[in-house]
Tab-separated table of C-alpha atoms and ligand atoms in Angstrom:
chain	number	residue	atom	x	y	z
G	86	UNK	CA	-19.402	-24.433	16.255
G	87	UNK	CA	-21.860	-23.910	18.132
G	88	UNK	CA	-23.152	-26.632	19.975
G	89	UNK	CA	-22.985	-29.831	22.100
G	90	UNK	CA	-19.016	-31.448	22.737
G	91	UNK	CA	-19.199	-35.389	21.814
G	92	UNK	CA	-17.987	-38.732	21.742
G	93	UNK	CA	-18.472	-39.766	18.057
G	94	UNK	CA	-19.085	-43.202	19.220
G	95	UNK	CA	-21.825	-42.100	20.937
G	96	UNK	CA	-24.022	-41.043	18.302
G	97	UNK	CA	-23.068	-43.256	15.078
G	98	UNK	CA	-26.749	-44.469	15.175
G	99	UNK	CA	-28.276	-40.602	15.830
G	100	UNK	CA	-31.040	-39.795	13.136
G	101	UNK	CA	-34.169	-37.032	13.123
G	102	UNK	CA	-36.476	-39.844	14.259
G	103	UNK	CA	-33.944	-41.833	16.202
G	104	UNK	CA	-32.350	-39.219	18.266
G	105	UNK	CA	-29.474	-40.523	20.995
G	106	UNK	CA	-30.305	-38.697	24.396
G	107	UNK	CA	-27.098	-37.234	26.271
G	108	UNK	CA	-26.577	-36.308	29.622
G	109	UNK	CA	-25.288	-32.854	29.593
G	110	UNK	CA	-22.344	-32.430	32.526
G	111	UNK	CA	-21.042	-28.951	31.317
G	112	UNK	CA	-21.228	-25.670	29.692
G	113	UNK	CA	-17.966	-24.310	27.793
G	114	UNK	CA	-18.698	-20.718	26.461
G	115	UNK	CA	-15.869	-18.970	24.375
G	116	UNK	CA	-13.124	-17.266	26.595
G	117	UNK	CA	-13.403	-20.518	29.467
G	118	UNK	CA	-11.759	-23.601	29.833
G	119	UNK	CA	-13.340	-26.789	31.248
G	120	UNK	CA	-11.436	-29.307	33.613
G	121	UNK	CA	-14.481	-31.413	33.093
G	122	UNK	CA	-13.905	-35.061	31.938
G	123	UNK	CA	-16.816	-36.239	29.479
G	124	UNK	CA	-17.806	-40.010	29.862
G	125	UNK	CA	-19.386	-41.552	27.462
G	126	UNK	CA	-23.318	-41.045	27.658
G	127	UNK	CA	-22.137	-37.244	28.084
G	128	UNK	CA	-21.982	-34.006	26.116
G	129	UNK	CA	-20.933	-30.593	27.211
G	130	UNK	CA	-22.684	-27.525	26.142
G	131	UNK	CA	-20.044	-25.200	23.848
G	132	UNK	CA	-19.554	-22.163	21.595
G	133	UNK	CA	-17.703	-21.200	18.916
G	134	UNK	CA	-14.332	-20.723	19.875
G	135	UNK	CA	-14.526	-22.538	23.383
G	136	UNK	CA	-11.609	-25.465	23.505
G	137	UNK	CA	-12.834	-29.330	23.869
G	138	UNK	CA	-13.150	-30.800	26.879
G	139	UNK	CA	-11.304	-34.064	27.695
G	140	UNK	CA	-13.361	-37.386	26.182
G	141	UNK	CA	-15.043	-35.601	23.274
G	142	UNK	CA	-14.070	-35.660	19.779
G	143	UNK	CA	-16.567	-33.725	18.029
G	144	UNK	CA	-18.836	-31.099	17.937
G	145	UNK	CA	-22.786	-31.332	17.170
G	146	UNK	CA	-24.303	-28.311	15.438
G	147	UNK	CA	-26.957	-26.760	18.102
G	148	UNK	CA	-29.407	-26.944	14.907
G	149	UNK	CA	-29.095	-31.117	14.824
G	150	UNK	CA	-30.145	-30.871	18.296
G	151	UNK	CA	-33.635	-30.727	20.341
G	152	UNK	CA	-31.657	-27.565	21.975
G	153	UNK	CA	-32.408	-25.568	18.400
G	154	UNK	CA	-33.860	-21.959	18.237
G	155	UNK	CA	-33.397	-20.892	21.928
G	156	UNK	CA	-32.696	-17.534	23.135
G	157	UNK	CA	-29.441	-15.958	24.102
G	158	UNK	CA	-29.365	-16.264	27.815
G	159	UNK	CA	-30.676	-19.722	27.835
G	160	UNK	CA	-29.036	-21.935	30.652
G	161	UNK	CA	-27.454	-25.299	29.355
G	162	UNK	CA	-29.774	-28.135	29.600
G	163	UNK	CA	-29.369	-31.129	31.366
G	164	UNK	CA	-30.089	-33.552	28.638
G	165	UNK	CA	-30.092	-33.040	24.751
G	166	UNK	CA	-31.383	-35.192	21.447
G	167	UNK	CA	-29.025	-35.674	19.545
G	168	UNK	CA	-30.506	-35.759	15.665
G	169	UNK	CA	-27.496	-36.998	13.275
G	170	UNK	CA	-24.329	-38.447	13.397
G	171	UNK	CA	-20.840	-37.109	13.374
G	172	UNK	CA	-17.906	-37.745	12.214
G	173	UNK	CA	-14.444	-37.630	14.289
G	174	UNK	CA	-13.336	-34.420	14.642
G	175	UNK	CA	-16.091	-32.956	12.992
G	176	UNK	CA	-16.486	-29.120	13.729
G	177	UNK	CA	-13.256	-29.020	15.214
G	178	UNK	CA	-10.427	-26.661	14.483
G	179	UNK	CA	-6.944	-28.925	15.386
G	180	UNK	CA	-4.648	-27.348	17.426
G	181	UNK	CA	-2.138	-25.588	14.460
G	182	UNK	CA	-4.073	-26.028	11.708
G	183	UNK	CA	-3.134	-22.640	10.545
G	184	UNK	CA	0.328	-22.011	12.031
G	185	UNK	CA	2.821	-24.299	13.458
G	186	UNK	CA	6.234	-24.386	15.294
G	187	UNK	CA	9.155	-23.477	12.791
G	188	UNK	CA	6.902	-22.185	10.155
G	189	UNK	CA	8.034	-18.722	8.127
G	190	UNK	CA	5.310	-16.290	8.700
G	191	UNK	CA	6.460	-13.242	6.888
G	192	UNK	CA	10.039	-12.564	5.879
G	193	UNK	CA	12.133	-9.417	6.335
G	194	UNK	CA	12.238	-6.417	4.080
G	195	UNK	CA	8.372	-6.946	3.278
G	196	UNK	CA	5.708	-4.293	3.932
G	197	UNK	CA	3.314	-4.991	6.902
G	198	UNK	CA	-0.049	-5.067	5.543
G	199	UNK	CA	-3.331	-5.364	7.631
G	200	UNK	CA	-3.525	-9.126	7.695
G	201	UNK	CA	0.037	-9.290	8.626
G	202	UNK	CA	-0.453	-7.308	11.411
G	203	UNK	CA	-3.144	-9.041	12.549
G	204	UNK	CA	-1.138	-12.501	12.257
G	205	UNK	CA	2.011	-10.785	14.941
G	206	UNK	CA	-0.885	-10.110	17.034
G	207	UNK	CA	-2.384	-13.493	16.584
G	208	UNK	CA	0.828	-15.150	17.822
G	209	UNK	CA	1.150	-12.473	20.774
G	210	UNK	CA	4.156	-10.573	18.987
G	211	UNK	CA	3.832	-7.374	20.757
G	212	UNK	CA	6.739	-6.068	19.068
G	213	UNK	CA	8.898	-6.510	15.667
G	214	UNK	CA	11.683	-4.108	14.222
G	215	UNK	CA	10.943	-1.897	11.689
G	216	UNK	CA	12.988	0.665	9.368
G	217	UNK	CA	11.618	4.026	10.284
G	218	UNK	CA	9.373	5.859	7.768
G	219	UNK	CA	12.042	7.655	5.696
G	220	UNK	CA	11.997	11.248	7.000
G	221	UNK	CA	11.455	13.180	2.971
G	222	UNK	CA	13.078	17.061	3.639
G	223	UNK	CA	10.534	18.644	1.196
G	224	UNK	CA	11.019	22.218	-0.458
G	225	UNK	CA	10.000	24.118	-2.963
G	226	UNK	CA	12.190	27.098	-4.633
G	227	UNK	CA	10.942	29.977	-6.896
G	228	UNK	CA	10.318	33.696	-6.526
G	229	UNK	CA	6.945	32.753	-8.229
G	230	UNK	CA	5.433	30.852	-5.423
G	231	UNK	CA	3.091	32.173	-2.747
G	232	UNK	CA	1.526	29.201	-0.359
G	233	UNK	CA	-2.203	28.442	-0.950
G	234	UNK	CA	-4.511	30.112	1.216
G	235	UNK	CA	-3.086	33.475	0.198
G	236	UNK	CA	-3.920	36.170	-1.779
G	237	UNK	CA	-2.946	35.024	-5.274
G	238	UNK	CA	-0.947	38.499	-6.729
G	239	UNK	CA	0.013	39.593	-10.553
G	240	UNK	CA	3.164	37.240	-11.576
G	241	UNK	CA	2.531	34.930	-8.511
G	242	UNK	CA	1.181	31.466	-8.492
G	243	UNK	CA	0.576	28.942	-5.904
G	244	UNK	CA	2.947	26.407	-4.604
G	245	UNK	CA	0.959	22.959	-5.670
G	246	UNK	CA	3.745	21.162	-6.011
G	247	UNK	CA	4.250	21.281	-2.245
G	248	UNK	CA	0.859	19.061	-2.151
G	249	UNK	CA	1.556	16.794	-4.664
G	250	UNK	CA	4.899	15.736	-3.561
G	251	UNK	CA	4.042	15.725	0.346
G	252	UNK	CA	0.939	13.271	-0.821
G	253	UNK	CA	2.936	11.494	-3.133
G	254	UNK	CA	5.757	10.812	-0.451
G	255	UNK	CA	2.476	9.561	1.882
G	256	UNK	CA	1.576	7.063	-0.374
G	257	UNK	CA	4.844	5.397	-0.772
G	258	UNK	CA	5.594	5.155	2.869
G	259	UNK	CA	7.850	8.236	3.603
G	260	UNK	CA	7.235	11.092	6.113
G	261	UNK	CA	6.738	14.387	4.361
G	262	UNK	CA	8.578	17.577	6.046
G	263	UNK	CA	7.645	20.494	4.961
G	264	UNK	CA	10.534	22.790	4.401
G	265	UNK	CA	8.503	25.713	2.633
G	266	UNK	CA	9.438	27.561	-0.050
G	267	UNK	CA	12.754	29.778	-0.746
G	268	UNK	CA	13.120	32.164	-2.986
G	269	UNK	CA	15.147	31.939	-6.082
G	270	UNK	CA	18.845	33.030	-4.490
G	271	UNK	CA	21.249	30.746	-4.006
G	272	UNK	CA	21.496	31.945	-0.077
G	273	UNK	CA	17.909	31.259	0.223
G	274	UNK	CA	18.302	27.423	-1.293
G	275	UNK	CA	21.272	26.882	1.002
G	276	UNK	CA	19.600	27.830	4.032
G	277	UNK	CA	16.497	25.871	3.339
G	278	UNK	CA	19.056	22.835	2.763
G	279	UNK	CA	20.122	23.570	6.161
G	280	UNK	CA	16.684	23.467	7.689
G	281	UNK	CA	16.762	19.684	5.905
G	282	UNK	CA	19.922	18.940	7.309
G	283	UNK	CA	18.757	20.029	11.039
G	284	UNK	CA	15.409	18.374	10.098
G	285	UNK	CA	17.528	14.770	10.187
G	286	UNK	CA	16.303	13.701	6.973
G	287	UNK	CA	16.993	10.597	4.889
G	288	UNK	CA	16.282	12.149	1.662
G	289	UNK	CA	15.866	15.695	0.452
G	290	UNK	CA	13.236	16.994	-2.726
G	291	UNK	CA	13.095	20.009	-4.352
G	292	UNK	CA	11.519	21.269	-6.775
G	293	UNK	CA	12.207	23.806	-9.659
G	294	UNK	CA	15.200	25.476	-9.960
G	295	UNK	CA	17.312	22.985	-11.650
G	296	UNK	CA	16.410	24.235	-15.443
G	297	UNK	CA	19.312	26.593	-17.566
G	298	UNK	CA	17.440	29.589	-16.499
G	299	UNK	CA	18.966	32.637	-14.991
G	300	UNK	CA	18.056	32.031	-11.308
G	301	UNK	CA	18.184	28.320	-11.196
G	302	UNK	CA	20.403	27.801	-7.974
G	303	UNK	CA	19.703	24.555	-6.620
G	304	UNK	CA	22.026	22.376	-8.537
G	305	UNK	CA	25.133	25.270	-7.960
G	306	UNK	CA	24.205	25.074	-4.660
G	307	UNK	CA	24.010	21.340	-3.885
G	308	UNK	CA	26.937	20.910	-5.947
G	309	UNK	CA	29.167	23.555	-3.738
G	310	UNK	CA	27.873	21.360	-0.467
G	311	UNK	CA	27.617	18.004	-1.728
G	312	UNK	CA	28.184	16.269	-4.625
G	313	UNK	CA	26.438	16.096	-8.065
G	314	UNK	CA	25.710	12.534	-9.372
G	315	UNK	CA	23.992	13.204	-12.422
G	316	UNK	CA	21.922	16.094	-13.824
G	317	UNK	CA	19.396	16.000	-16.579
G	318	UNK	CA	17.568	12.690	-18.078
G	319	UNK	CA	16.232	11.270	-21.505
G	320	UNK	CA	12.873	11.846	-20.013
G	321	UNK	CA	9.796	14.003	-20.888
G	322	UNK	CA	8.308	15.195	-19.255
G	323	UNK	CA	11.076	15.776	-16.475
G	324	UNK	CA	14.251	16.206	-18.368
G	325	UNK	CA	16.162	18.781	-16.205
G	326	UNK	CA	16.056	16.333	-13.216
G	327	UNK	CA	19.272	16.332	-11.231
G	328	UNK	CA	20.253	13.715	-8.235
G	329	UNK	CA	23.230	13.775	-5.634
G	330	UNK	CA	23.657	14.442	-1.916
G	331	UNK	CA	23.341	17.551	-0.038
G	332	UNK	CA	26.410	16.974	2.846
G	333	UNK	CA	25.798	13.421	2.306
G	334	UNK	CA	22.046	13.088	2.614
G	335	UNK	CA	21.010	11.577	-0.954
G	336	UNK	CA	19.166	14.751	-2.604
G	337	UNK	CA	16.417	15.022	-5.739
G	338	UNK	CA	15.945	18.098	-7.765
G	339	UNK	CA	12.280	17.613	-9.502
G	340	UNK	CA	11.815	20.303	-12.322
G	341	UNK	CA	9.268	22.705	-11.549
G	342	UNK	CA	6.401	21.838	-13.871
G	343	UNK	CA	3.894	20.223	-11.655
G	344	UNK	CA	3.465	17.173	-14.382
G	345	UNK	CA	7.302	16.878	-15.191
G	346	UNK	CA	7.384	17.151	-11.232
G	347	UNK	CA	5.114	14.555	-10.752
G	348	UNK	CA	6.434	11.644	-13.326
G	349	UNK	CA	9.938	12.524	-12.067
G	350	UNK	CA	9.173	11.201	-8.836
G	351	UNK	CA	7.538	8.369	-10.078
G	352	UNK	CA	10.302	7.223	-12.236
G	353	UNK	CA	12.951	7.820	-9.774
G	354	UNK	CA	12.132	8.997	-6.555
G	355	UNK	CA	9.289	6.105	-5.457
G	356	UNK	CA	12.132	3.403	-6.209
G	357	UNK	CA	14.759	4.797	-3.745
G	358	UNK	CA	11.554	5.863	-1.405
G	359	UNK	CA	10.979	1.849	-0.901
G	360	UNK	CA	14.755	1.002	-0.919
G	361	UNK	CA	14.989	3.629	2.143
G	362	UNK	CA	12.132	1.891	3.875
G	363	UNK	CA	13.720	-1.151	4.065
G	364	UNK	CA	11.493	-2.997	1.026
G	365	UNK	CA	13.119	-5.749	-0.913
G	366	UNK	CA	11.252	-5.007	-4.008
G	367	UNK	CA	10.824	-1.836	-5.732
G	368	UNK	CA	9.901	-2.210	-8.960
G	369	UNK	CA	6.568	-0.723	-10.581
G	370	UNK	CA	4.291	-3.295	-12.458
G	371	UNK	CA	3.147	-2.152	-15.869
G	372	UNK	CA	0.537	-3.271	-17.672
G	373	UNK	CA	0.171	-3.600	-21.728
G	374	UNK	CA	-2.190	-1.122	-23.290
G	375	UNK	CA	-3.804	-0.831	-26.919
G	376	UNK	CA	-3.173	2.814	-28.035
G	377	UNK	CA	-6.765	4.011	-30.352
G	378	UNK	CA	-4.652	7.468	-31.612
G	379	UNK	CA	-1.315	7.739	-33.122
G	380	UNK	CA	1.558	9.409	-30.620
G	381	UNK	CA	4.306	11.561	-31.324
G	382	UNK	CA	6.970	11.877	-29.088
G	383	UNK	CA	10.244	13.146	-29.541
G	384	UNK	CA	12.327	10.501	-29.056
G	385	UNK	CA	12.977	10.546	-25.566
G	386	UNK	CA	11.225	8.107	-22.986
G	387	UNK	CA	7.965	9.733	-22.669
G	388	UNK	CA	5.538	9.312	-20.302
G	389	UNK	CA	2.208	10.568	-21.594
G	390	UNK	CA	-1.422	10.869	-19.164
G	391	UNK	CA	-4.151	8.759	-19.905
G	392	UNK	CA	-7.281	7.066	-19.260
G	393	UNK	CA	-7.216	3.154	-19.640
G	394	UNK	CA	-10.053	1.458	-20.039
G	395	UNK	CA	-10.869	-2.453	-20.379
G	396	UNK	CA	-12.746	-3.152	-23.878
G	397	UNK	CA	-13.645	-6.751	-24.599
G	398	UNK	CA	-10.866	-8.005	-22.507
G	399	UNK	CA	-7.947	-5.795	-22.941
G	400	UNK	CA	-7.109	-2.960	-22.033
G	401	UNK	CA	-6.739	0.157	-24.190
G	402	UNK	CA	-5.622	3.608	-23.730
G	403	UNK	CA	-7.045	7.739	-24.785
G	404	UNK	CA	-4.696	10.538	-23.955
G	405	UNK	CA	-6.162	13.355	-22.001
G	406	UNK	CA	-5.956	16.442	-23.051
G	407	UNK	CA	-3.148	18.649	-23.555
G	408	UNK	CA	0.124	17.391	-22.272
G	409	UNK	CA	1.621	20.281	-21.996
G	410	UNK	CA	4.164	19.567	-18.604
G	411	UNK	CA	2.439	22.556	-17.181
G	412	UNK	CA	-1.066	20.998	-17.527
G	413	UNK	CA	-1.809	19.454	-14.338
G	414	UNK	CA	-5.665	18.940	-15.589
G	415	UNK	CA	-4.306	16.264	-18.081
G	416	UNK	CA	-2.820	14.080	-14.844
G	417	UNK	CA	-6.131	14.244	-12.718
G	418	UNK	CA	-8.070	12.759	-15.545
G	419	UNK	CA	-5.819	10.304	-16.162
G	420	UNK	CA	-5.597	7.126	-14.352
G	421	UNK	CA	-2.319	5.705	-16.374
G	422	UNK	CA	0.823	6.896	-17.077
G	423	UNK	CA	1.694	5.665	-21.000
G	424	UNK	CA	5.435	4.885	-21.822
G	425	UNK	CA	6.766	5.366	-24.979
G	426	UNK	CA	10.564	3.708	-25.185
G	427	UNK	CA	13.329	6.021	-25.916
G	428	UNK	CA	14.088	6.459	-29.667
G	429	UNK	CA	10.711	5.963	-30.617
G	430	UNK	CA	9.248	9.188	-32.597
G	431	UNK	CA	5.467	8.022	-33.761
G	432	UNK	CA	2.952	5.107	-32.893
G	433	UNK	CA	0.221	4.199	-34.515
G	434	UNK	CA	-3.376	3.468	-33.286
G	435	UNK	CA	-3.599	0.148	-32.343
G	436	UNK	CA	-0.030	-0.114	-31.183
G	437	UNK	CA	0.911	-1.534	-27.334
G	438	UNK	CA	2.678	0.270	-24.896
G	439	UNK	CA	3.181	-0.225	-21.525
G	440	UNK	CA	1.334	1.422	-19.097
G	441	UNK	CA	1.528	2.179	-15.332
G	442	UNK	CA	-2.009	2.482	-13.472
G	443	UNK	CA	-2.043	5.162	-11.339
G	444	UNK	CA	-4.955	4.839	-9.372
G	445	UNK	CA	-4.464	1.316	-8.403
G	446	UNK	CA	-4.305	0.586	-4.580
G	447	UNK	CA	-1.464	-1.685	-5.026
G	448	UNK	CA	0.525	1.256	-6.116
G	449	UNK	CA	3.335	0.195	-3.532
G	450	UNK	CA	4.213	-2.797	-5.070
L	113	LIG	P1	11.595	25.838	-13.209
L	113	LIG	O1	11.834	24.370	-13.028
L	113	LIG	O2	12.051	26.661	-12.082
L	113	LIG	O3	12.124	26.288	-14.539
L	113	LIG	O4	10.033	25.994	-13.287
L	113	LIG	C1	9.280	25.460	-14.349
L	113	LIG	C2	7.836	25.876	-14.254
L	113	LIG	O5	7.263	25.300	-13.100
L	113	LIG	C3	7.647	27.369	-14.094
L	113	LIG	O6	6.521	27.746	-14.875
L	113	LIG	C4	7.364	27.545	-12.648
L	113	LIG	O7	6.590	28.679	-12.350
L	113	LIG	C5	6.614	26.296	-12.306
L	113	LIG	N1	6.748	25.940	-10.909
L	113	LIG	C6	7.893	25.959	-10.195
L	113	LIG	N2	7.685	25.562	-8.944
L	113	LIG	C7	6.385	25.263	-8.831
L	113	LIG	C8	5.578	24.805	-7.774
L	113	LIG	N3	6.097	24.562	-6.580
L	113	LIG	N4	4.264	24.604	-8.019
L	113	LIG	C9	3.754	24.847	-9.248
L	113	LIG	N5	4.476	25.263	-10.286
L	113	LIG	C10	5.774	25.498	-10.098
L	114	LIG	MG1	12.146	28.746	-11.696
C-alpha cells in the first residue's frame, strides 16, 4: 500500500481529530530495500510493493495521512499525521502468503496456460521441460484438387481441407506441415509419405482417398509400407476413416468430404493429438442439449451440425441446414456438434443428446 511503514503501537490512539505526529527517517519506493531501523516515534515513507523496514509492522494508507493528494514527484516529508489506527500487519503481504517451500505448483503432463507461465516466471524458473509440439505431416490426395489462389478449372475444386486440418491441428497444440497435395496414383501417395517421413513427423493426415472408389490409393499404399490397424468406422459422417502407421509413424486417413473430414478428426485425431503432446487428459466435455425437431439418422453414431442456444436455462439445439458431408456451410453456422448414439434411427423433438460446443475456448480440454 501505499503509504507510511509503522509501529502499530504507535498509533492505537490515531483519529481524524487526534492525529499521532511521526518523525519520518526514510523513503522505501518499490524496487529498493532499506537498511534503516525504525524506532518507535518513526515511520518510513513506502510504496506498493517496497519490503518493510526493520521495527514496523504495518502500513498506513497515504489517504489516512496529512501526506494525502500530493503529486508524483513529491519528496518524503519529514513528519506526517497520522489519522486512524492500524492493526498489526495491516496492509502487509507476509512473506509466502501465496507460495511456500514444498508446495505443488503445477504437475506434469498439464498444459501451460498464461497464468502458469507467469507463476515459473514468478519463482525465477527460467526453464522447464516440455514435449515438443507434435510435428502433424499434413497431405491432401485427389486428382480433383488445385491449391487456392489458382485458377479454379472445369472438374477441379480447391483443396480446403488443407486449411481446415492445418487450423484444426493449431488449435489442439500440434505443428501443421504442409505436405501438399498428390495426385490420385499410388506412386504419387507414396512419395508424399516419404516427404512425411523426411519431414520427422510424429503423426501423419491425409485426406481422401481411403473410400472403395477406383483410385483410392492411400490405404494400399500405407498398408504395403506400414501396417493397417483398422479401416472404416460406425460413424457418419466419416465412415471410410482408416488408422495405422506409415514405417512406424502412427498415420490417419480422413475421408475426403470436408465435414466427414472435419468430425473425423475431432472424434479421433484431437485425442491422440493431446496424448502426443504429453497431456494427461484427453477427453472432450459434452454438454446435454434439448433437440426442438425430430432426427433421423441411420443408425450409426452420428454427429449432426448445429446451433445451441441457452433458453430459460438449458440449453437446446436447431440443425443447420443441409447435412449433406459435402456441405461445409452447415459446419460454419454451427457452433455444436450433436451426437446421436449408435443404433439409434429417430428422435423426437424435445429429446436430449449430447452435444460438443465447438466454438468454446476451452476446446483443449
Ligand atoms: P474421397 O474421400 O476421395 O472419396 O473424396 C470424397 C469427396 O471429398 C469428393 O467429392 C472429393 O472431391 C472431396 N474432396 C477430397 N479431397 C478434398 C479436399 N482436400 N478438399 C475438399 N474436398 C475434397
Ligand atoms: Mg477421391
Amino acid at each position: 500500500m501505499d503509504g507510511f511503514a509503522v509501529l502499530s503501537t504507535d498509533v492505537v490512539n490515531a483519529k481524524p481529530n487526534q492525529p499521532v505526529t511521526l518523525n519520518v527517517v526514510a523513503d522505501i519506493p518499490a524496487g529498493q530495500s532499506s537498511k534503516v531501523s525504525v524506532k518507535p516515534g518513526q515511520s518510513a515513507r513506502i510504496t506498493t510493493g517496497a519490503p518493510m523496514p526493520n521495527g514496523t509492522d504495518a502500513v498506513v494508507p497515504v489517504e489516512e495521512t496529512d501526506f494525502n493528494y500530493r503529486d508524483s514527484g513529491t519528496p518524503a516529508p519529514s513528519q506526517v499525521k497520522i489519522y486512524r489506527s492500524v492493526k498489526k500487519n495491516e496492509y502487509i503481504r507476509p512473506k509466502g502468503q501465496d507460495v511456500q517451500k514444498g508446495d505443488v505448483i503445477l504437475t506434469p503432463k498439464c498444459r501451460l496456460r498464461p497464468q502458469d507461465l507467469g507463476m515459473l516466471a514468478m519463482l525465477g524458473e527460467a526453464k522447464v521441460s516440455v514435449f515438443r509440439k507434435p510435428r502433424v505431416g499434413l497431405l491432401s490426395t485427389g486428382d480433383e484438387l488445385l491449391p487456392v489462389g489458382t485458377q479454379i478449372t472445369p472438374g477441379k475444386i480447391y483443396d480446403s481441407n488443407a486449411y481446415t486440418l492445418t487450423a484444426l491441428v493449431e488449435r489442439y497444440g500440434g505443428d501443421p506441415i504442409d505436405l501438399g497435395i498428390s495426385a490420385d496414383r499410388a506412386e504419387a501417395v507414396k512419395s508424399q509419405l516419404e516427404q512425411a517421413v523426411q519431414n520427422d513427423v510424429d503423426l501423419i493426415i491425409s485426406s481422401a482417398g481411403v473410400s472403395v472408389g477406383a483410385f483410392d490409393f492411400v490405404r494400399s499404399v500405407v498398408d504395403e509400407h506400414g501396417h493397417l490397424n483398422f479401416w472404416r468406422v460406425n460413424m457418419r459422417p466419416g465412415k471410410p476413416l482408416v488408422f495405422g502407421n506409415y514405417r512406424n509413424i502412427p498415420f490417419f486417413g480422413l475421408p475426403g468430404n470436408p465435414v466427414s473430414a472435419f468430425v473425423g478428426f475431432e472424434v479421433f485425431i484431437r485425442p491422440a493429438l493431446l496424448k502426443l503432446a504429453g497431456l494427461e487428459i484427453h477427453t472432450r466435455k459434452s454438454h446435454p442439449v434439448e433437440l426442438t425437431e425430430k432426427i433421423e439418422s441411420d443408425g450409426r453414431e452420428s454427429y449432426l451440425r448445429g446451433i445451441v442456444e441457452e433458453q430459460n436455462g438449458h440449453w437446446v439445439a436447431v440443425l443447420t441446414g443441409h447435412q449433406g458431408s459435402g456441405n461445409l456451410l452447415s459446419l460454419v453456422q454451427a457452433n455444436a456438434l450433436l451426437i446421436v448414439p449408435a443404433g439409434v434411427t429417430s428422435l423426437p423433438p424435445g429429446a436430449i443428446v449430447q452435444a460438443w460446443f465447438l466454438n468454446d475456448e476451452s476446446v483443449m480440454l
